[in-house]
mmCIF file of C-alpha atoms in Angstrom:
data_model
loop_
_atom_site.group_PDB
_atom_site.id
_atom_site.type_symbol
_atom_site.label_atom_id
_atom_site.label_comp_id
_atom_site.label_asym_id
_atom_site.label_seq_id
_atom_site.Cartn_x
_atom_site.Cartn_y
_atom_site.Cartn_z
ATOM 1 C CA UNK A 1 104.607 78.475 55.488
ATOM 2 C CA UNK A 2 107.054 79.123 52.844
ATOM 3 C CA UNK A 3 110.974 79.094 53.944
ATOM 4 C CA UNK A 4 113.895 80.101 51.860
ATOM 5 C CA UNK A 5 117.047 77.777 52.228
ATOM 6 C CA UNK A 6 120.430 79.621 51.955
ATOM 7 C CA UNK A 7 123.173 77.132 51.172
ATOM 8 C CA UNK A 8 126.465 76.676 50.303
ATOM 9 C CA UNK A 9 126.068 73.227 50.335
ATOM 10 C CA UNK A 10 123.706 71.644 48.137
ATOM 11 C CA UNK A 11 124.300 68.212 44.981
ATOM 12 C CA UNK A 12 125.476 69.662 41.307
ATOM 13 C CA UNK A 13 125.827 67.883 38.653
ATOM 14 C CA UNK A 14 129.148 67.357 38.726
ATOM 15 C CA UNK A 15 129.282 66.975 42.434
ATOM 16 C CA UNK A 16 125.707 64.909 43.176
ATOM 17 C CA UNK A 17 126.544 64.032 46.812
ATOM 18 C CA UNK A 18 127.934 67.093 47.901
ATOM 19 C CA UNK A 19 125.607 68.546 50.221
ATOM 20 C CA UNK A 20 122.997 65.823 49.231
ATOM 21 C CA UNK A 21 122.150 65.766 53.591
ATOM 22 C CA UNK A 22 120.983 69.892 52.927
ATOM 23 C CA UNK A 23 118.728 68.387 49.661
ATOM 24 C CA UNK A 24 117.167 65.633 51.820
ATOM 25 C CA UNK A 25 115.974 67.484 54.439
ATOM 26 C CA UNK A 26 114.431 70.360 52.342
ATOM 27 C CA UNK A 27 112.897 67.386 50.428
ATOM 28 C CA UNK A 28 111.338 65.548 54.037
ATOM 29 C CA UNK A 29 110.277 69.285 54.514
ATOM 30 C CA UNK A 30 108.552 69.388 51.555
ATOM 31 C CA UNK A 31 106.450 66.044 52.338
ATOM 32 C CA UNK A 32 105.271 68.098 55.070
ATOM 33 C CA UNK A 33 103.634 70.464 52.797
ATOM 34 C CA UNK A 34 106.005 72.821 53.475
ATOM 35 C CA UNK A 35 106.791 75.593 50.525
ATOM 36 C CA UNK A 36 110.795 75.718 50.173
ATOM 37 C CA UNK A 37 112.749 78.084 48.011
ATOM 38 C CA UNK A 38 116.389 77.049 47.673
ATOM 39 C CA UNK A 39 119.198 79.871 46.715
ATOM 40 C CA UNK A 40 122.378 78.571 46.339
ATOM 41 C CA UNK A 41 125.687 79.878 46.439
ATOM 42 C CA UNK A 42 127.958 77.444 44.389
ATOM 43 C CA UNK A 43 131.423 78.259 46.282
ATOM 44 C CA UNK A 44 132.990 75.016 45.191
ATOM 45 C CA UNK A 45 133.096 75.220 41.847
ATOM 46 C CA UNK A 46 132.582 78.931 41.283
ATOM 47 C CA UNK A 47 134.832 80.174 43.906
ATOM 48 C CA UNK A 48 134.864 83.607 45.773
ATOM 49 C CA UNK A 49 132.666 85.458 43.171
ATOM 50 C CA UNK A 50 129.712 82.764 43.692
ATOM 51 C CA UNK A 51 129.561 84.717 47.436
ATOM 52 C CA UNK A 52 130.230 88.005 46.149
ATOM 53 C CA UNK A 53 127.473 87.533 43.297
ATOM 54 C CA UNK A 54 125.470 85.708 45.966
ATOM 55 C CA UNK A 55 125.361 88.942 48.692
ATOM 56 C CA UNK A 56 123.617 91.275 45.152
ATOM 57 C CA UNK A 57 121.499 88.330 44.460
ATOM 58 C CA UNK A 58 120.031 87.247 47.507
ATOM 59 C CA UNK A 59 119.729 91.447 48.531
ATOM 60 C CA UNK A 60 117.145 91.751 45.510
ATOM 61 C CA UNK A 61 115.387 88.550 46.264
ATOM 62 C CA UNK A 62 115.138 89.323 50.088
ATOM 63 C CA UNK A 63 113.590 92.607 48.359
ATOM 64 C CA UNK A 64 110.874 91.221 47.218
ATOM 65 C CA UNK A 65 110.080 89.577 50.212
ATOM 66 C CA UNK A 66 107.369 86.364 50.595
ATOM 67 C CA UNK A 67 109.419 84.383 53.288
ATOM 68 C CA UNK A 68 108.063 83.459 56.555
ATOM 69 C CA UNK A 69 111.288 81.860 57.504
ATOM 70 C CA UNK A 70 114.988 82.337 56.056
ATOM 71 C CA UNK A 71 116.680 78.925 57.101
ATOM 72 C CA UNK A 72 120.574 79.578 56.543
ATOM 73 C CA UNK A 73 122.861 76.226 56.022
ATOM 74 C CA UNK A 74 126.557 76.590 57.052
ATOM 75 C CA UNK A 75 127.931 79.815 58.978
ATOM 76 C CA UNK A 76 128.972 81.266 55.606
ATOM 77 C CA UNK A 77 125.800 81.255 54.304
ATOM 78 C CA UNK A 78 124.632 83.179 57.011
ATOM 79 C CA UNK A 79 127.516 85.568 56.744
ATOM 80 C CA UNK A 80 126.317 86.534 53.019
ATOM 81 C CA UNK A 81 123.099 86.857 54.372
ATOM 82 C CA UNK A 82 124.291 89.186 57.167
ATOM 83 C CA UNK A 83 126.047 91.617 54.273
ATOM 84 C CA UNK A 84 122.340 91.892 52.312
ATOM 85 C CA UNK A 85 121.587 94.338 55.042
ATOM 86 C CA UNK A 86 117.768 92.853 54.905
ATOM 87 C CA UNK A 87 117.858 90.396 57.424
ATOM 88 C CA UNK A 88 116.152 92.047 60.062
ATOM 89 C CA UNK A 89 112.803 91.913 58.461
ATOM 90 C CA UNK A 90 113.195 88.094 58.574
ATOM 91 C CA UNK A 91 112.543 85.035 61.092
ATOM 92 C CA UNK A 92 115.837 83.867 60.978
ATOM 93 C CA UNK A 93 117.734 80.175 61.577
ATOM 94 C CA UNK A 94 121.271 78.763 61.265
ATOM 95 C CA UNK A 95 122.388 75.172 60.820
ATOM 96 C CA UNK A 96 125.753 74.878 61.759
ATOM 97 C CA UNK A 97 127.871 71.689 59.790
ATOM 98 C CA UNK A 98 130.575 71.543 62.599
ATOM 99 C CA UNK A 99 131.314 72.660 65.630
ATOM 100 C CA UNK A 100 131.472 76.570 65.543
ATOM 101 C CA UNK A 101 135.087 76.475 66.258
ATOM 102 C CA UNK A 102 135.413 74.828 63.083
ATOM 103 C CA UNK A 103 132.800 76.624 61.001
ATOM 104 C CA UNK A 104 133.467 80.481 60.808
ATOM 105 C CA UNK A 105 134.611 80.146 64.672
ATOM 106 C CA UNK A 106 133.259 81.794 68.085
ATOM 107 C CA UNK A 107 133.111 85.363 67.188
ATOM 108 C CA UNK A 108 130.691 84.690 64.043
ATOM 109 C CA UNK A 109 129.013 82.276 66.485
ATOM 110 C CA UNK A 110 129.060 85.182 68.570
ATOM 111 C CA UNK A 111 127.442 87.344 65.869
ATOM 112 C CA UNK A 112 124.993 84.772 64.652
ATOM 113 C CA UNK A 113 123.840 84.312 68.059
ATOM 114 C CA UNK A 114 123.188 88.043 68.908
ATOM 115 C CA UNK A 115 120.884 88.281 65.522
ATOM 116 C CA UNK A 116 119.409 85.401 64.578
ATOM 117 C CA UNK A 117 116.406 83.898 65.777
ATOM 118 C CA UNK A 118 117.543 80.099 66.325
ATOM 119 C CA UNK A 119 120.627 78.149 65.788
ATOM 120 C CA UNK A 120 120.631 74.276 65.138
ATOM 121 C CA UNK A 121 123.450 72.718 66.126
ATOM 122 C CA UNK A 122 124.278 69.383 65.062
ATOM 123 C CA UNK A 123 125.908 68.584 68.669
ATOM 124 C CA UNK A 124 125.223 69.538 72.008
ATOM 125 C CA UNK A 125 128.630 70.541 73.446
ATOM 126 C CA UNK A 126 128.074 72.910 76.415
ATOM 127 C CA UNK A 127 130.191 75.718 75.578
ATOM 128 C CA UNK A 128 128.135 76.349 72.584
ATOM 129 C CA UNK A 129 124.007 76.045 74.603
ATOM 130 C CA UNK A 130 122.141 79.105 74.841
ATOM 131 C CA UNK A 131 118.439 80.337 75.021
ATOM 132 C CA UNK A 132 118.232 79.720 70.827
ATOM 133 C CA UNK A 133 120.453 77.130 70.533
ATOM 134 C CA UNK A 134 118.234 73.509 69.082
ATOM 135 C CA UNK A 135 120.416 70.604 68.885
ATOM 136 C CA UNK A 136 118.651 68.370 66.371
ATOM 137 C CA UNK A 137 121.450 66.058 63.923
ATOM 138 C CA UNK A 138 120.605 65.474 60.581
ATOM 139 C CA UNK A 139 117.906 62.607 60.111
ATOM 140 C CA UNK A 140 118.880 59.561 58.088
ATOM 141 C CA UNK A 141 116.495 58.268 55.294
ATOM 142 C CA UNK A 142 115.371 54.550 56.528
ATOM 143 C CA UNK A 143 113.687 53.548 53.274
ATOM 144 C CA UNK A 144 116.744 54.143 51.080
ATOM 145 C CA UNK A 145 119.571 53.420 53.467
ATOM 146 C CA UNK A 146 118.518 49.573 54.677
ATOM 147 C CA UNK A 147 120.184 46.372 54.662
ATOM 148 C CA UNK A 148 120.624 44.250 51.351
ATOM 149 C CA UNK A 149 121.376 40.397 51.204
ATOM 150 C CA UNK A 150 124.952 39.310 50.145
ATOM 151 C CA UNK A 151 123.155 38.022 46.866
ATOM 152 C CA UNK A 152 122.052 41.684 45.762
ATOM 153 C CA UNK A 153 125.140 43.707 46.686
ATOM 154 C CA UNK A 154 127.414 41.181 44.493
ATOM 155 C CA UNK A 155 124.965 41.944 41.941
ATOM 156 C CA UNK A 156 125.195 45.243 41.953
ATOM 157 C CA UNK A 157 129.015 45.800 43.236
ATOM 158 C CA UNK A 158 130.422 42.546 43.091
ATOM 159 C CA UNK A 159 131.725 41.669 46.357
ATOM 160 C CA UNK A 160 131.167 39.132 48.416
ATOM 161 C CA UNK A 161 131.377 38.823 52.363
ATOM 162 C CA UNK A 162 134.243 36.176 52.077
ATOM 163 C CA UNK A 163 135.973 39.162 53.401
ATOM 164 C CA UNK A 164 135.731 41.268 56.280
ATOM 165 C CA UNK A 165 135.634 45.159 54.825
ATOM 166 C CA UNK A 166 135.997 48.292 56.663
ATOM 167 C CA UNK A 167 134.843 51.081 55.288
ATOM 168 C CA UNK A 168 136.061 54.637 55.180
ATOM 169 C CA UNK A 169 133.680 57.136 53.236
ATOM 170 C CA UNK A 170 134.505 60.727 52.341
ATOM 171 C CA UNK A 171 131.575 62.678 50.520
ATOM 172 C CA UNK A 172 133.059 64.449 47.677
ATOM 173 C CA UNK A 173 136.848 65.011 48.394
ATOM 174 C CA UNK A 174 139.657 63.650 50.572
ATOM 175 C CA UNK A 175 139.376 66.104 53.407
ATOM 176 C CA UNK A 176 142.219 65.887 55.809
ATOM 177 C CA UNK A 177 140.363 65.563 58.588
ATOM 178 C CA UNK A 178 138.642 62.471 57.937
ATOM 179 C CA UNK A 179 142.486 61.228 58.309
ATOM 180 C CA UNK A 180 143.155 58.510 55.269
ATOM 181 C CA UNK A 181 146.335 57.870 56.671
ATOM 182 C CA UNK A 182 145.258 56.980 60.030
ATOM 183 C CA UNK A 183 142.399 54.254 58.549
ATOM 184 C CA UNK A 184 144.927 52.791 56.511
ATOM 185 C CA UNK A 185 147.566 52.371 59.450
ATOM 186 C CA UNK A 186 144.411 50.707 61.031
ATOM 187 C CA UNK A 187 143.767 48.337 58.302
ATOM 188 C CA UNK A 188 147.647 47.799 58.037
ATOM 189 C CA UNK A 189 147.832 46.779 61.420
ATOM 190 C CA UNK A 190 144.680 43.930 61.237
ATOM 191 C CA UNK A 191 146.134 42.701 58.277
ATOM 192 C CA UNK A 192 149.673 41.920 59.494
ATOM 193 C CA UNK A 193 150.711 38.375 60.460
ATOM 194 C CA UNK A 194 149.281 36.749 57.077
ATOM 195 C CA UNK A 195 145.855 38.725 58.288
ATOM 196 C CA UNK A 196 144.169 35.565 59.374
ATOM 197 C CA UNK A 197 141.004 37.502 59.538
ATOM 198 C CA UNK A 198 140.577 38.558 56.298
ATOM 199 C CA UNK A 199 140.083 42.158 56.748
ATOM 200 C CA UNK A 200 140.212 44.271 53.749
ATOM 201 C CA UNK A 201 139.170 47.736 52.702
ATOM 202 C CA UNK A 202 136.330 49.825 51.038
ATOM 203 C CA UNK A 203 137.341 53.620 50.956
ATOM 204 C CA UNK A 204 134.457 55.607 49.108
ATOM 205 C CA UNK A 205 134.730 59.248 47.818
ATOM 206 C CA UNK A 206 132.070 60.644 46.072
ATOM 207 C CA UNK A 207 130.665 57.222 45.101
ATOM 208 C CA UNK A 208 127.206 57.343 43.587
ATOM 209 C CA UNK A 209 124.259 57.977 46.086
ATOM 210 C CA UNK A 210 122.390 54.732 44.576
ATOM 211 C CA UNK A 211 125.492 51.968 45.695
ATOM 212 C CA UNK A 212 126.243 53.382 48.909
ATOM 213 C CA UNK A 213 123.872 51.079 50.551
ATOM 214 C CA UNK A 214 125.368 48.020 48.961
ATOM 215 C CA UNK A 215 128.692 49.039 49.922
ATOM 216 C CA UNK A 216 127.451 49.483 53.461
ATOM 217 C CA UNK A 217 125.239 46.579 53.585
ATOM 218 C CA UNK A 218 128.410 44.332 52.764
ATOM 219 C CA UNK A 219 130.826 45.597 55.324
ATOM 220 C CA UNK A 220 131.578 44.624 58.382
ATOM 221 C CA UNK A 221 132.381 47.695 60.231
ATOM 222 C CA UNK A 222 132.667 51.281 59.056
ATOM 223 C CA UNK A 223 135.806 53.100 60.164
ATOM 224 C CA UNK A 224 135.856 56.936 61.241
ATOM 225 C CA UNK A 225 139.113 57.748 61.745
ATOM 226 C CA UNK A 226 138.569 62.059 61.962
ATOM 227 C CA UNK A 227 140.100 64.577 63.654
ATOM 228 C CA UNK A 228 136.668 66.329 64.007
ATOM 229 C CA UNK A 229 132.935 65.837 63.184
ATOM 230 C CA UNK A 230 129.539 67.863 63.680
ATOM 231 C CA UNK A 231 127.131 64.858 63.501
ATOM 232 C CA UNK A 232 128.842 62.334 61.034
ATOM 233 C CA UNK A 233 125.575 61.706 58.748
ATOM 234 C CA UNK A 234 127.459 57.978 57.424
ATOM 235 C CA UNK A 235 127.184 56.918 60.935
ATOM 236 C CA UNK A 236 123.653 57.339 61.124
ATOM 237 C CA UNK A 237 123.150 55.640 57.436
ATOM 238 C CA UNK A 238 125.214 52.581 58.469
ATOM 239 C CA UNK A 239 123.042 52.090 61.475
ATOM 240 C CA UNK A 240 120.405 51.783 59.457
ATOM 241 C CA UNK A 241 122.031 49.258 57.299
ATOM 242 C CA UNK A 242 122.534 47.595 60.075
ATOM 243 C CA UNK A 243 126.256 48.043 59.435
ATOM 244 C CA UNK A 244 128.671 48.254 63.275
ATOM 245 C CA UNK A 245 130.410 51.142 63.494
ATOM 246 C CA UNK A 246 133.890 51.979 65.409
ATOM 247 C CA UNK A 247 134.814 55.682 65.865
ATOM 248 C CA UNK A 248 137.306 58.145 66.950
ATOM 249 C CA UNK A 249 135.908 60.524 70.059
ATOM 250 C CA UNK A 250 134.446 62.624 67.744
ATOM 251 C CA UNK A 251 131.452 65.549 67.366
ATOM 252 C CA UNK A 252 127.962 64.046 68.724
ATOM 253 C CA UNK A 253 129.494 59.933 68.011
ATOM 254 C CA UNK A 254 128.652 59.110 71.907
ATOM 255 C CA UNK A 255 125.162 60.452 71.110
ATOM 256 C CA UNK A 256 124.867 57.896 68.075
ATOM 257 C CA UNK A 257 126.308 55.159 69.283
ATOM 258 C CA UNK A 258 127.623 55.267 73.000
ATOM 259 C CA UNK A 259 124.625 52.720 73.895
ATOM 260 C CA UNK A 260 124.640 50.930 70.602
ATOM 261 C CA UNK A 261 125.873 46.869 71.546
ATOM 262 C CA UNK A 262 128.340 45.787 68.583
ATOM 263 C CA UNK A 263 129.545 50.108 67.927
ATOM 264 C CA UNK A 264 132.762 51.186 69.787
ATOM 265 C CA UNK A 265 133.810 54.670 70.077
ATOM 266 C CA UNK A 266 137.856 54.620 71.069
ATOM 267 C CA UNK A 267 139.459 56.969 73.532
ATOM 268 C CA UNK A 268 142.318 57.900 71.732
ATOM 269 C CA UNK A 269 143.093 58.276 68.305
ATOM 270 C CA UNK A 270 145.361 55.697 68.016
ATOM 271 C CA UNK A 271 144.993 53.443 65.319
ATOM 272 C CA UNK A 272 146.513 50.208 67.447
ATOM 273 C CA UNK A 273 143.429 50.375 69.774
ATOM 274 C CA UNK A 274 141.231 51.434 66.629
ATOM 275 C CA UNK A 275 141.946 48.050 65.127
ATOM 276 C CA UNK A 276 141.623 46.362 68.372
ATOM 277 C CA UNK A 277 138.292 47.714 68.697
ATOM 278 C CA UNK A 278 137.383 46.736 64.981
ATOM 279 C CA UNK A 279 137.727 43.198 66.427
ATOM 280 C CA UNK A 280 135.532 43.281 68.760
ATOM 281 C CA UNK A 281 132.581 44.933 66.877
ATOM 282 C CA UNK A 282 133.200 41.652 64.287
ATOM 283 C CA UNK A 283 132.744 38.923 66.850
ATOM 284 C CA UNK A 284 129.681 41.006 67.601
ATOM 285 C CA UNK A 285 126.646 39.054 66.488
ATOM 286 C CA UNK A 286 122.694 40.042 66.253
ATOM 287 C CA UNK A 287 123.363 43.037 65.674
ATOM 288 C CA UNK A 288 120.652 45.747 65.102
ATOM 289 C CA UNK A 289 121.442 49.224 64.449
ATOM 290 C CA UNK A 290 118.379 50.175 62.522
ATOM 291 C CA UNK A 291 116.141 49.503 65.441
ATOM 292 C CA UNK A 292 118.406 52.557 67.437
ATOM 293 C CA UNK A 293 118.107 54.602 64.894
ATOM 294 C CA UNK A 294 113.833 54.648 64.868
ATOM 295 C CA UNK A 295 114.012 54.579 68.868
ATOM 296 C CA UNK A 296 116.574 58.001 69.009
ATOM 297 C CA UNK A 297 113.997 59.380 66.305
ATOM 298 C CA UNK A 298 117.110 59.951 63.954
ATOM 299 C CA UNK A 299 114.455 59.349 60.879
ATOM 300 C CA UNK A 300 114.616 61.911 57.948
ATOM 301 C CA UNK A 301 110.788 62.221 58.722
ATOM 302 C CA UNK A 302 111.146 62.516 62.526
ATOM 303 C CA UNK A 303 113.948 65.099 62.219
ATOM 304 C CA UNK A 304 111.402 66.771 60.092
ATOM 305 C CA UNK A 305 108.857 66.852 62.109
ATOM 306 C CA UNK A 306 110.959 68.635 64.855
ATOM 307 C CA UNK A 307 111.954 70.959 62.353
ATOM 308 C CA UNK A 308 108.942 72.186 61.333
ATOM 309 C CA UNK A 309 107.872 72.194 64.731
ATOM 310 C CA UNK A 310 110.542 74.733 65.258
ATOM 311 C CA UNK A 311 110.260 76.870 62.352
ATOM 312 C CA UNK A 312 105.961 77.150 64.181
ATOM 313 C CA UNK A 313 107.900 78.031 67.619
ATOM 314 C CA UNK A 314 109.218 81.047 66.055
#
């Protein structure tokens, strides 16, 4: 089976985390001795002629045929592939990053649906379900993201867990709606009154793939603060550092974590009940998140299996 990944979201090497979820799973794909092509349109740091060289591109390489599967990542991507004019030869797939309102919005969603062959969805709201609709989140890579002891992390990032650190993450750039401000009102408020509990901060953006575990590892909770999510793939990697979580009511969180002892999910946005909420997931003790993460199958290698599974069903 060979498959050709469309993607506007895949690592460079000035940007080696951006899009590094899309690289992952074509890699756990690849374990599975599955052939994967990968054409990329580099939006980011090309800008509107990366999709406009992309559409005369991908039209000659569709030409030439060879692909069992053509596994679009992000709505946009699709929409390029939509303007080749060739993708009616084609099994076809989508994987939408967000909810479709915020990815291209409902009449592309509308279009993609009508076309394509399948449409993964990274959460299961209702509005969204229909006969080719696959809700299946991104899978999380257990052997790199685990738990380190205190002893390695200060080796290798030099903190300590004197402290109690939240952590906010943001892949590449500060996107508004993983809402900076509203984490640091959050940590503002637990550290007021002399902070008797010692919280402090670590706020990552675009850190290097190889320390995120330590960072994680060595925090108490990790913070999500958005707006909006699809399937918020730092949730899923904290879990399986073992790390709590506390999140806003965001994208597929209840899905993660709803039934997760020691992980809160608010029901406002409010940073005072945030930080109350951060509290409570620190008095938390024995806590295993890694253990959910295997049981709910959230696994780079069992997300691949379903995915290949998939790709067989049509």
């Amino acid at each position: 089976m060979k498959i050709l990944h469309i993607t506007n979201n895949y690592p460079t090497q000035d940007f080696p985390i951006f899009g590094i979820f899309v690289k992952e799973q074509i890699d756990s794909l690849t374990d599975r001795g599955i052939e994967n092509e990968i054409f990329f349109i580099n939006g980011r740091e090309e800008g509107r002629k990366a999709y406009i060289n992309g559409v005369i591109s991908l039209r000659k390489k569709l030409k030439k045929g060879g692909y069992d599967i053509l596994h679009c990542h992000h709505a946009f991507s699709a929409f390029i592939l939509f303007l080749t004019f060739r993708f009616f030869r084609f099994k076809t797939i989508v994987s939408y990053q967000n909810d479709p309102d915020r990815e291209g919005g409902r009449f592309l969603y509308k279009i993609i649906n009508f076309f394509f062959n399948c449409i993964i969805l990274k959460n299961n709201k209702k509005e969204f379900l229909t006969k080719k609709t696959f809700y299946l989140p991104n899978g999380v890579n257990t052997r790199f993201f685990k738990n380190y002891e205190e002893s390695e992390c200060k080796k290798i990032i030099n903190l300590t867990t004197q402290k109690k650190y939240i952590l906010f993450m943001d892949s590449y750039k500060r996107r508004t709606q993983k809402r900076i401000d509203r984490f640091n009102e959050t940590i503002a408020i637990l550290q007021k009154n002399g902070n008797p509990d010692n919280f402090d901060s670590i706020i990552l953006t675009n850190t290097k793939r190889e320390l995120v575990p330590y960072y994680m590892s060595i925090s108490a909770v990790h913070l999500i603060t958005s707006d909006f999510e699809g399937s918020p793939n730092s949730v899923k990697e904290c879990l399986s550092c073992n790390t709590k979580v506390v999140s806003t009511p965001v994208g597929n969180i209840n899905d993660l974590i709803g039934d997760v002892p020691g992980c809160y999910i608010s029901e406002t946005f409010n940073p005072e009940e945030l930080a109350s909420l951060v509290k409570e997931a620190v008095k938390h003790n024995s806590f295993n998140g890694r253990d959910k993460v295997i049981e709910k199958k959230l696994d780079i290698q069992s997300v691949a299996e379903k995915l290949e599974n998939l790709y067989e069903k049509i």
